[in-house]
Amino acid sequence: MNSPLRVEHPRIRALLRSEAQAVLWGDLASMHPTEVFDIVAHGRKTGLLFVSREGVERIFGFHEGDLVFGFSTAPGEAEDAREAVLGLVRVAAGGSFTFLAAPASAIPQAVQRQNVQEVVLDALRRMDEGVVAATG
């Protein structure tokens, strides 16, 4: 079975080098993005996570389970890994993901290594605060 990887954005396509190999993929209607991040973190995976949802493409780079890179085609998220994570977990279910195992040398390191679970928890906290601020 082949990965359903279909990349539109040229910058993301350039990141997906031949040494990257799809090892995990699925539908975000049946698995929440936080679960995918957990798999990468707990498995201490090194590679790239590509997510496509509603015309927006996001790619995250990981080194031994830590977040080191993020890029998104959504306005306001482009070069900010934390904002790209927030944008991904904020949107309703749907879309697809592919995790590509790759050597560390193939992963851009645009940000200092961050614990992805802390980044996800921060995104969820920010979402909660936004809801409280909007209703309070």
XYZ file of C-alpha atoms in Angstrom:
136
model
C 0.000 0.000 0.000
C 1.356 3.421 -0.951
C 1.064 6.572 1.103
C -1.614 9.023 -0.095
C 1.051 11.752 -0.201
C 0.000 14.494 -2.608
C 1.980 17.685 -2.112
C 1.039 20.912 -3.896
C 3.308 23.586 -2.370
C 6.769 23.741 -4.014
C 8.626 24.502 -0.759
C 7.137 21.443 0.929
C 7.782 19.299 -2.140
C 11.464 20.363 -2.027
C 11.720 19.200 1.610
C 10.514 15.706 0.795
C 13.816 14.328 -0.420
C 14.256 10.865 -1.811
C 15.790 9.626 1.470
C 12.485 10.318 3.268
C 10.309 7.209 3.360
C 6.598 7.185 4.235
C 6.128 4.886 7.235
C 2.816 6.021 8.766
C -0.197 7.668 7.195
C -3.877 8.031 7.787
C -7.047 10.056 7.859
C -7.485 12.792 10.446
C -11.209 12.034 10.592
C -10.336 8.930 12.622
C -7.202 10.140 14.433
C -6.769 13.573 16.021
C -3.544 15.461 15.236
C -2.586 15.356 18.930
C -2.521 11.545 18.691
C -0.179 11.718 15.708
C 2.128 14.093 17.607
C 2.065 11.650 20.554
C 3.183 8.766 18.320
C 6.103 10.822 17.008
C 7.109 12.030 20.483
C 6.808 8.691 22.303
C 8.542 6.849 19.489
C 11.326 9.482 19.444
C 10.953 9.591 15.669
C 13.147 11.590 13.310
C 11.491 12.692 10.104
C 8.846 14.871 8.550
C 5.117 14.994 9.246
C 3.082 16.258 6.307
C -0.547 17.228 6.929
C -3.074 18.324 4.326
C -6.465 19.645 5.342
C -8.992 21.858 3.536
C -6.431 23.155 1.038
C -3.831 23.984 3.712
C -0.560 22.081 3.797
C 1.633 21.892 6.892
C 4.944 20.159 7.393
C 6.732 19.575 10.679
C 10.276 18.363 11.219
C 11.247 16.164 14.167
C 14.549 15.055 15.618
C 14.260 12.179 18.100
C 10.642 13.164 18.813
C 11.338 16.869 19.343
C 9.877 19.536 17.071
C 12.608 21.372 15.130
C 10.745 22.795 12.136
C 7.306 23.869 11.013
C 5.935 25.421 7.845
C 2.359 26.076 6.778
C 0.598 27.494 3.738
C -2.036 29.083 6.024
C -1.797 32.855 6.495
C -0.113 33.750 9.793
C 1.466 30.327 10.246
C 4.048 30.201 7.446
C 7.367 30.176 9.308
C 6.129 29.677 12.874
C 6.111 26.060 14.043
C 4.066 26.847 17.179
C 1.407 28.707 15.171
C 1.270 25.862 12.652
C 0.644 23.385 15.493
C -2.087 25.664 16.892
C -3.668 25.977 13.441
C -3.662 22.221 13.023
C -5.216 21.319 16.381
C -7.723 24.192 16.232
C -9.460 23.078 13.027
C -12.217 20.470 13.070
C -11.424 16.874 12.099
C -10.591 15.913 8.555
C -7.660 15.783 6.211
C -4.758 13.392 5.942
C -1.290 12.945 7.360
C 1.891 11.163 6.335
C 4.945 10.666 8.525
C 8.155 10.196 6.555
C 11.163 8.729 8.330
C 14.310 10.573 7.286
C 17.866 11.050 8.501
C 18.455 14.051 10.761
C 20.515 15.676 7.988
C 17.359 15.891 5.819
C 15.369 17.779 8.475
C 15.565 21.588 8.500
C 16.280 22.914 11.997
C 14.588 26.314 11.943
C 13.737 26.406 15.654
C 15.441 25.262 18.814
C 14.419 21.701 19.681
C 11.100 21.774 21.494
C 9.184 19.038 23.241
C 6.248 18.571 20.872
C 3.925 17.527 23.691
C 4.600 20.854 25.451
C 3.932 22.704 22.192
C 0.630 20.830 21.747
C -0.407 21.494 25.366
C 0.410 25.182 24.884
C -1.740 25.241 21.727
C -4.647 23.604 23.597
C -4.253 26.091 26.462
C -4.294 28.988 23.998
C -7.446 27.596 22.412
C -9.132 27.318 25.835
C -8.141 30.874 26.722
C -9.539 32.096 23.420
C -12.852 30.383 24.142
C -12.931 31.795 27.685
C -12.079 35.298 26.441
C -14.749 35.088 23.729
C -17.487 33.877 26.102
C -16.413 35.653 29.288
